[in-house]
Short mmCIF file of C-alpha atoms and ligand atoms in Angstrom, two decimals:
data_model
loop_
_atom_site.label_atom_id
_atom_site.label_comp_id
_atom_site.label_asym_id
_atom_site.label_seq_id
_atom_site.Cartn_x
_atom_site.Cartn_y
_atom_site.Cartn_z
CA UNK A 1321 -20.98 19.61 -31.03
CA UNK A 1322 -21.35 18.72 -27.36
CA UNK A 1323 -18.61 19.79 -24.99
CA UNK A 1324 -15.83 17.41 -23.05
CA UNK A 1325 -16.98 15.80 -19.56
CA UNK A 1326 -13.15 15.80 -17.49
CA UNK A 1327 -13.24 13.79 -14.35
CA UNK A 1328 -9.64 15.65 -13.13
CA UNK A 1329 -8.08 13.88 -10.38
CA UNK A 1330 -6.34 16.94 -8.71
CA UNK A 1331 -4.15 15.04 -6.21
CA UNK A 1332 -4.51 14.38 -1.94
CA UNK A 1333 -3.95 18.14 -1.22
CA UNK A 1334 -0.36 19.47 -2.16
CA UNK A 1335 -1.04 21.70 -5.32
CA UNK A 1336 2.48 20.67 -6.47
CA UNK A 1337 0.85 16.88 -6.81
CA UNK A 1338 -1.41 18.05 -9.81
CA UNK A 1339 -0.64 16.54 -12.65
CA UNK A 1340 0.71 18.69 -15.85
CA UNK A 1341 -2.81 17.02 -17.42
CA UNK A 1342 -4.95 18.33 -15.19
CA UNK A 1343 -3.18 21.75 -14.56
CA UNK A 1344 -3.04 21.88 -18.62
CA UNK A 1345 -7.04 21.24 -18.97
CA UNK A 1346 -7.96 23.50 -16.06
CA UNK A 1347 -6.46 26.52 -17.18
CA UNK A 1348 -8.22 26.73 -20.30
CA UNK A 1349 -11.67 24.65 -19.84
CA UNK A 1350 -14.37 27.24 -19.50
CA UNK A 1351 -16.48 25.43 -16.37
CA UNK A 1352 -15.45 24.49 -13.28
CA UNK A 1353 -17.56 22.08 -10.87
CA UNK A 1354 -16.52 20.54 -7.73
CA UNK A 1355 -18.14 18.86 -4.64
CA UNK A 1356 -18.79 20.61 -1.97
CA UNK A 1357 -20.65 19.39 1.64
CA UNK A 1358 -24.14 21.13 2.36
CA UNK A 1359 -23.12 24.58 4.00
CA UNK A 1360 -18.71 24.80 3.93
CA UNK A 1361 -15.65 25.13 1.33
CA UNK A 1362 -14.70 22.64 -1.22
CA UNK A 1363 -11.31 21.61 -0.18
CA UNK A 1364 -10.71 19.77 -4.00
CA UNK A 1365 -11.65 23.90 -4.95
CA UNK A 1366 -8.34 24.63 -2.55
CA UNK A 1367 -6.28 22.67 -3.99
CA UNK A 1368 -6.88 23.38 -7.47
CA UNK A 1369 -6.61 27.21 -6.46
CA UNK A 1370 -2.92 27.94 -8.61
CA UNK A 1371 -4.60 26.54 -11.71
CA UNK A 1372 -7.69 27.52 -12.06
CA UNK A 1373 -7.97 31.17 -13.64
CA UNK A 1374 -10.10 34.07 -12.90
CA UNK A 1375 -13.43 34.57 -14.50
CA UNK A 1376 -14.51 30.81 -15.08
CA UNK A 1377 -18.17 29.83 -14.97
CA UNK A 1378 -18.06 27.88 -11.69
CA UNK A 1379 -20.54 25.04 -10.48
CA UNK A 1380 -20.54 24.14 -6.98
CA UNK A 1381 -22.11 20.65 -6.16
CA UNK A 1382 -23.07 20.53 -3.00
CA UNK A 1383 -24.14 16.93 -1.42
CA UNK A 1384 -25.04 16.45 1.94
CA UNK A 1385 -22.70 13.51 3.47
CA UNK A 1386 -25.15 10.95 4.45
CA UNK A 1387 -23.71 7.59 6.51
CA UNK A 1388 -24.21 4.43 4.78
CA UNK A 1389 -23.61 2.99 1.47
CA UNK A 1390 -26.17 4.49 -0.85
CA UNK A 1391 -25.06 7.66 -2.32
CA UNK A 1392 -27.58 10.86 -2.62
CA UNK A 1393 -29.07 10.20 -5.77
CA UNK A 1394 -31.49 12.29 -6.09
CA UNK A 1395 -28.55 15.08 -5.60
CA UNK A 1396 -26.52 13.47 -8.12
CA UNK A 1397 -29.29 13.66 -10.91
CA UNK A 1398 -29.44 17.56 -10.06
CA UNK A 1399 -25.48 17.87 -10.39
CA UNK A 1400 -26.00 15.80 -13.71
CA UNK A 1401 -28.34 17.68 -15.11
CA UNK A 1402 -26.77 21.29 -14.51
CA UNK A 1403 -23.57 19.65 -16.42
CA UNK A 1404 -25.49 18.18 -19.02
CA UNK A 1405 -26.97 22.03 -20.07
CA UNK A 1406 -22.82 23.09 -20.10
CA UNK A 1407 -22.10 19.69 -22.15
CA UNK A 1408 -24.94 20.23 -24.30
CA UNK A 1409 -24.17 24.12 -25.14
CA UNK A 1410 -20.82 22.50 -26.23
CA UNK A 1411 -18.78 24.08 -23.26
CA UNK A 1412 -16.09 21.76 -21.83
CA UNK A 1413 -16.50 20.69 -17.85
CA UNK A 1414 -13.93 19.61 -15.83
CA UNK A 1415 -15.22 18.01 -12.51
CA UNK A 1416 -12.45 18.30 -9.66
CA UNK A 1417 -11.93 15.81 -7.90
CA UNK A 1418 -9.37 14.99 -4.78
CA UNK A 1419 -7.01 12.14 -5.15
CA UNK A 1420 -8.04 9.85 -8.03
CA UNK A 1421 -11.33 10.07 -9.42
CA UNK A 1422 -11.72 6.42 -9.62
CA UNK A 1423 -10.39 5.47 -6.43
CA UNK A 1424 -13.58 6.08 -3.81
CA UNK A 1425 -14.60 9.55 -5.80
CA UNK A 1426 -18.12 10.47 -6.12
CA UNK A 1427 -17.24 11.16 -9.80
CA UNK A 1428 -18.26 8.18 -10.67
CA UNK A 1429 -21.84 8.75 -10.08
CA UNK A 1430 -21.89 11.78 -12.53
CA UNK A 1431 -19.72 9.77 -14.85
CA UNK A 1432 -22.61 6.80 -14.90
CA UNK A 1433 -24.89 9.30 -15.72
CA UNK A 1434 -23.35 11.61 -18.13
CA UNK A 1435 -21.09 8.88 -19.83
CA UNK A 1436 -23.91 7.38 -22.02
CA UNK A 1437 -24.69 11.03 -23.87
CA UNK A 1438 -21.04 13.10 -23.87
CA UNK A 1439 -17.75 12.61 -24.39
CA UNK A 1440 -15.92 11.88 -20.93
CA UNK A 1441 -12.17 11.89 -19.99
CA UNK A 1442 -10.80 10.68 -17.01
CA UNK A 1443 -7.40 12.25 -15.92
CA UNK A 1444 -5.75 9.72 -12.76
CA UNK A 1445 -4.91 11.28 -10.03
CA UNK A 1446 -2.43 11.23 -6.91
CA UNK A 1447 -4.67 8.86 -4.26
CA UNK A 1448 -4.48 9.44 -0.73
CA UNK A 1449 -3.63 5.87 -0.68
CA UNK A 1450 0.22 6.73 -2.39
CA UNK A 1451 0.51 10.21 -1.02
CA UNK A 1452 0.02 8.72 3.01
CA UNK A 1453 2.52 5.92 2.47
CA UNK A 1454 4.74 8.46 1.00
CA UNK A 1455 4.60 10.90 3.95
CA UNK A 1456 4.51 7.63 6.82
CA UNK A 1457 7.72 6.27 5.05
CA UNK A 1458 5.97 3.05 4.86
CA UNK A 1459 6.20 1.11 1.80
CA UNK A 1460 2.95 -0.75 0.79
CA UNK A 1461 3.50 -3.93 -0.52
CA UNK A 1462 6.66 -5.76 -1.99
CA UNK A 1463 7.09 -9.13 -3.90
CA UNK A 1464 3.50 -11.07 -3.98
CA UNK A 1465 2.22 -9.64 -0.85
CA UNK A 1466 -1.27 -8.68 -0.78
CA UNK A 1467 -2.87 -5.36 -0.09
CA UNK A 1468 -6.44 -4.87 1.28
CA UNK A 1469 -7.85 -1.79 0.80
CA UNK A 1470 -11.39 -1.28 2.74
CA UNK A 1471 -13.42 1.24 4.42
CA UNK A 1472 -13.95 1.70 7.94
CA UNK A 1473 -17.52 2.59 7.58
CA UNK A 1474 -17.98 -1.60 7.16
CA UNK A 1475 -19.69 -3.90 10.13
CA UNK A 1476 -17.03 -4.83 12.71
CA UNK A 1477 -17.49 -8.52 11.83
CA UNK A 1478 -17.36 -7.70 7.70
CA UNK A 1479 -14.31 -5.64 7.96
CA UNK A 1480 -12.25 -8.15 10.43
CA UNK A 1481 -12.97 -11.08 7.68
CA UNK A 1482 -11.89 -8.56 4.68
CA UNK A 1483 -8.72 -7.49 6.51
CA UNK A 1484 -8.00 -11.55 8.21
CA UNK A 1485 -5.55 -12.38 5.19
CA UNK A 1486 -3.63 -9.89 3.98
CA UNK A 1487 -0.37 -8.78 4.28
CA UNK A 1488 -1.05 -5.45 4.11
CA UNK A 1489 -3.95 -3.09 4.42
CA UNK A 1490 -5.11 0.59 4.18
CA UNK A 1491 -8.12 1.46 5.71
CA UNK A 1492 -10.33 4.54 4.66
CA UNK A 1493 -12.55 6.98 5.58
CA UNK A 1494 -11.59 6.29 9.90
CA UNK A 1495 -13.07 9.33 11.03
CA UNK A 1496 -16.16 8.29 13.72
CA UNK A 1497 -15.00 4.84 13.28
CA UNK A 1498 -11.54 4.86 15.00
CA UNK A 1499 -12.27 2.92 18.29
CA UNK A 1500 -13.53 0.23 16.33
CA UNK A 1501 -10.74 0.32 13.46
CA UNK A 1502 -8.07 0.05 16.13
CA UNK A 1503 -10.48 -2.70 18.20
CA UNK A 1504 -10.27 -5.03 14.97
CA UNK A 1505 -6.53 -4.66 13.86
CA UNK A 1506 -5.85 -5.31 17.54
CA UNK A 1507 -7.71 -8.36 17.58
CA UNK A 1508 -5.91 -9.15 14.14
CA UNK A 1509 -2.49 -8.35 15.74
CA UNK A 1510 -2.08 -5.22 13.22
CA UNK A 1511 -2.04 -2.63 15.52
CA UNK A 1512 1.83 -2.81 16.58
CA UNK A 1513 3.35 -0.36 13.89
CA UNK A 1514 -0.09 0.64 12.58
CA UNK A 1515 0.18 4.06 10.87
CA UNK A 1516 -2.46 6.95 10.88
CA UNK A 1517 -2.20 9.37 8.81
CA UNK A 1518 -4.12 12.56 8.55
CA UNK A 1519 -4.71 15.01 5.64
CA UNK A 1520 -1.61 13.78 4.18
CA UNK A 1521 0.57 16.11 1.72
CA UNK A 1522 -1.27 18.54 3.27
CA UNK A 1523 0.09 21.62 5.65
CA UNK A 1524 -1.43 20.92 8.86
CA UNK A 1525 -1.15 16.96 7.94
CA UNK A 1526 0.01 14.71 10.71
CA UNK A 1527 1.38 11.13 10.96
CA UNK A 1528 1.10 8.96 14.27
CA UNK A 1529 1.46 5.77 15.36
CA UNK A 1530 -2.32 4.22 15.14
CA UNK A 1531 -2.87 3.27 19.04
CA UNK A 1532 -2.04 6.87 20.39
CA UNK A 1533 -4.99 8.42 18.37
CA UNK A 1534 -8.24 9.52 20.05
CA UNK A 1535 -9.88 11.08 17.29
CA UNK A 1536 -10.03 11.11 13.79
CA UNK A 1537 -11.70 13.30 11.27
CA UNK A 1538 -12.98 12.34 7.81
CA UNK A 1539 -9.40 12.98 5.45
CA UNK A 1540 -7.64 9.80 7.74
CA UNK A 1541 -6.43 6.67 7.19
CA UNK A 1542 -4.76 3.84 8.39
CA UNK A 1543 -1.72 1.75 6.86
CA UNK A 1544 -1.20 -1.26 8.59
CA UNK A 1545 1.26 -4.53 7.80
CA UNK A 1546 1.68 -8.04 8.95
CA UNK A 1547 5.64 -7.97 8.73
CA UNK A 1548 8.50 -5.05 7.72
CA UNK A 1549 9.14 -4.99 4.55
C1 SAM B 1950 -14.32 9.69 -0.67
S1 SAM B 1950 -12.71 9.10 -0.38
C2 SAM B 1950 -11.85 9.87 -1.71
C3 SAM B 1950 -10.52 9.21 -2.02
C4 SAM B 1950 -9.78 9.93 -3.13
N1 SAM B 1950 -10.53 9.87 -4.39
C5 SAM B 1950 -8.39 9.35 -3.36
O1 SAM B 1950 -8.03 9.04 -4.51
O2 SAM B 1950 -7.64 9.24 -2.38
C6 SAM B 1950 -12.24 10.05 1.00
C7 SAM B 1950 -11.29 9.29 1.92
O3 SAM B 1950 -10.01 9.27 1.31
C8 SAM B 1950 -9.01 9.39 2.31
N2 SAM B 1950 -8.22 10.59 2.03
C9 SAM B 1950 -8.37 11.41 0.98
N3 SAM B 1950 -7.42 12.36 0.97
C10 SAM B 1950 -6.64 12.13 2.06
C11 SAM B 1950 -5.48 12.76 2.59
N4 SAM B 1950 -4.94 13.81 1.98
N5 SAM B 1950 -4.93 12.24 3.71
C12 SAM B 1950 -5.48 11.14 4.30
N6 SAM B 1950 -6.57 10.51 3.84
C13 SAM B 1950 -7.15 11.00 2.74
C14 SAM B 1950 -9.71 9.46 3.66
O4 SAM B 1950 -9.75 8.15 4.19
C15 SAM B 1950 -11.07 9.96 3.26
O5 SAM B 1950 -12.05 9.56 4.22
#
C-alpha cells in the first residue's frame, strides 16, 4: 500500500500557530520535505523545529525563485519524483509548508502532480493574510465589504484595475515592488492608514504605517482599506 501525501500548512512563523493536526502528523510521519531557495535555510523547516523529531528521513526541495508567473517546472517534476519513490515504498510524506498550503503555496504544484497516483491530505493552515491583520490590529472586512487579495508582482496598470473597487485589500509578495505598490494605492487614495507588515508572528516582525517604508523584503505585505471599520 502506497504511503500518505500531507500538504501541512505549518502557520506564518510563530511555532505556537501550528495546528494540533499538523503538530500530531509531524511527530510521527517518517519523511519530512520542505522548500528551500537554491543555496540558504528553509524558514517553513524553522518553524516546524518543536515538532518535528530527531532521526526523520528529511527531503529538502530546493527551487530557485525565478520572477514571473511560471513556476520552475522542471524543478517541481524532480521534487515529485523523489516523493513519489517515499509514496510508493508506502512511507508517509508530509510537505511543510508556511501559512496555508492553498493560499499562494508552491504545494500545489507537487499536489497536481502527485494527486492523480497517492493518497493526499491537505491540513489548512494559519495564512499570513490572518496572522498580519492580527498583529496590525486591523480588522479585514466587516458586513458585505469586499476584500481584494493580489500580488504585487502584477503590471502597474493590472494591479490598479484589480485593487479600483474594493473596500479592502491585501497585497502580497511587496518585496522589490514597494515604490510601485505605494505609487498605485496613492493614486487610489489607499495609502492614508495603509499597513505594512513584515514577517508577521514572527520575532524580529515589524508593523509600519505603509508610506514610511523604504524597503521591503520578500515575507511583506500590505493591508490597506477604503474606510475604518
Ligand atoms: C508564496 S506566498 C506564501 C503564502 C502562504 N502560503 C500563506 O498562507 O500566507 C509568500 C508571501 O506571503 C506573504 N507572507 C507569508 N508569510 C508572511 C509573514 N509571516 N508576514 C508577512 N507576510 C507573509 C508575503 O507577502 C510573501 O511574499
Amino acid at each position: 500500500m502506497s504511503g500518505i501525501l500531507y500538504g501541512l500548512g505549518l502557520g506564518p512563523g510563530d511555532p505556537e500557530l501550528v495546528t494540533l493536526k499538523a503538530a500530531r502528523l509531524l511527530a510521527r510521519v517518517p519523511v519530512v520535505a520542505y522548500p528551500a531557495p537554491e543555496e540558504g535555510d528553509s524558514l517553513v523547516r524553522a518553524i516546524a523545529a518543536p515538532h518535528v523529531p530527531p532521526g526523520r528521513i528529511e527531503v529538502v526541495l530546493r527551487t530557485a525563485m525565478l520572477p514571473g508567473e511560471a513556476p520552475a517546472h522542471a524543478a517541481y517534476d524532480r521534487h515529485a519524483t523523489a516523493l513519489a519513490a517515499h509514496l510508493e515504498a508506502g512511507r508517509d510524506v508530509a510537505v511543510l509548508c508556511e501559512g496555508d498550503p492553498f493560499f499562494y503555496g508552491s504545494f500545489m504544484y507537487l499536489f497536481g502532480r502527485l494527486a492523480p497516483r497517492f493518497p493526499v491530505e491537505v491540513v489548512p493552515g494559519v495564512s499570513s493574510l490572518a496572522a498580519a491583520a492580527a498583529v496590525a490590529g486591523l480588522p479585514l472586512v466587516s458586513r458585505n465589504e469586499a476584500l481584494a487579495v493580489v500580488p504585487a508582482p502584477l503590471p502597474e496598470e493590472e494591479l490598479a484595475d484589480r485593487l479600483a473597487d474594493c473596500d479592502a485589500a491585501v497585497v502580497m509578495k511587496v518585496g522589490r515592488h514597494l515604490t510601485k505598490v505605494k505609487r498605485v494605492l496613492g493614486r487610489l487614495g489607499l495609502l492614508d492608514g495603509a499597513l505594512y507588515v513584515e514577517r508577521a508572528t514572527m520575532p524580529d516582525g515589524r508593523v509600519l504605517p505603509l508610506a514610511q517604508v523604504e524597503e521591503a523584503p520578500y515575507f511583506s505585505l500590505v493591508l490597506a482599506r477604503r474606510k475604518e471599520p
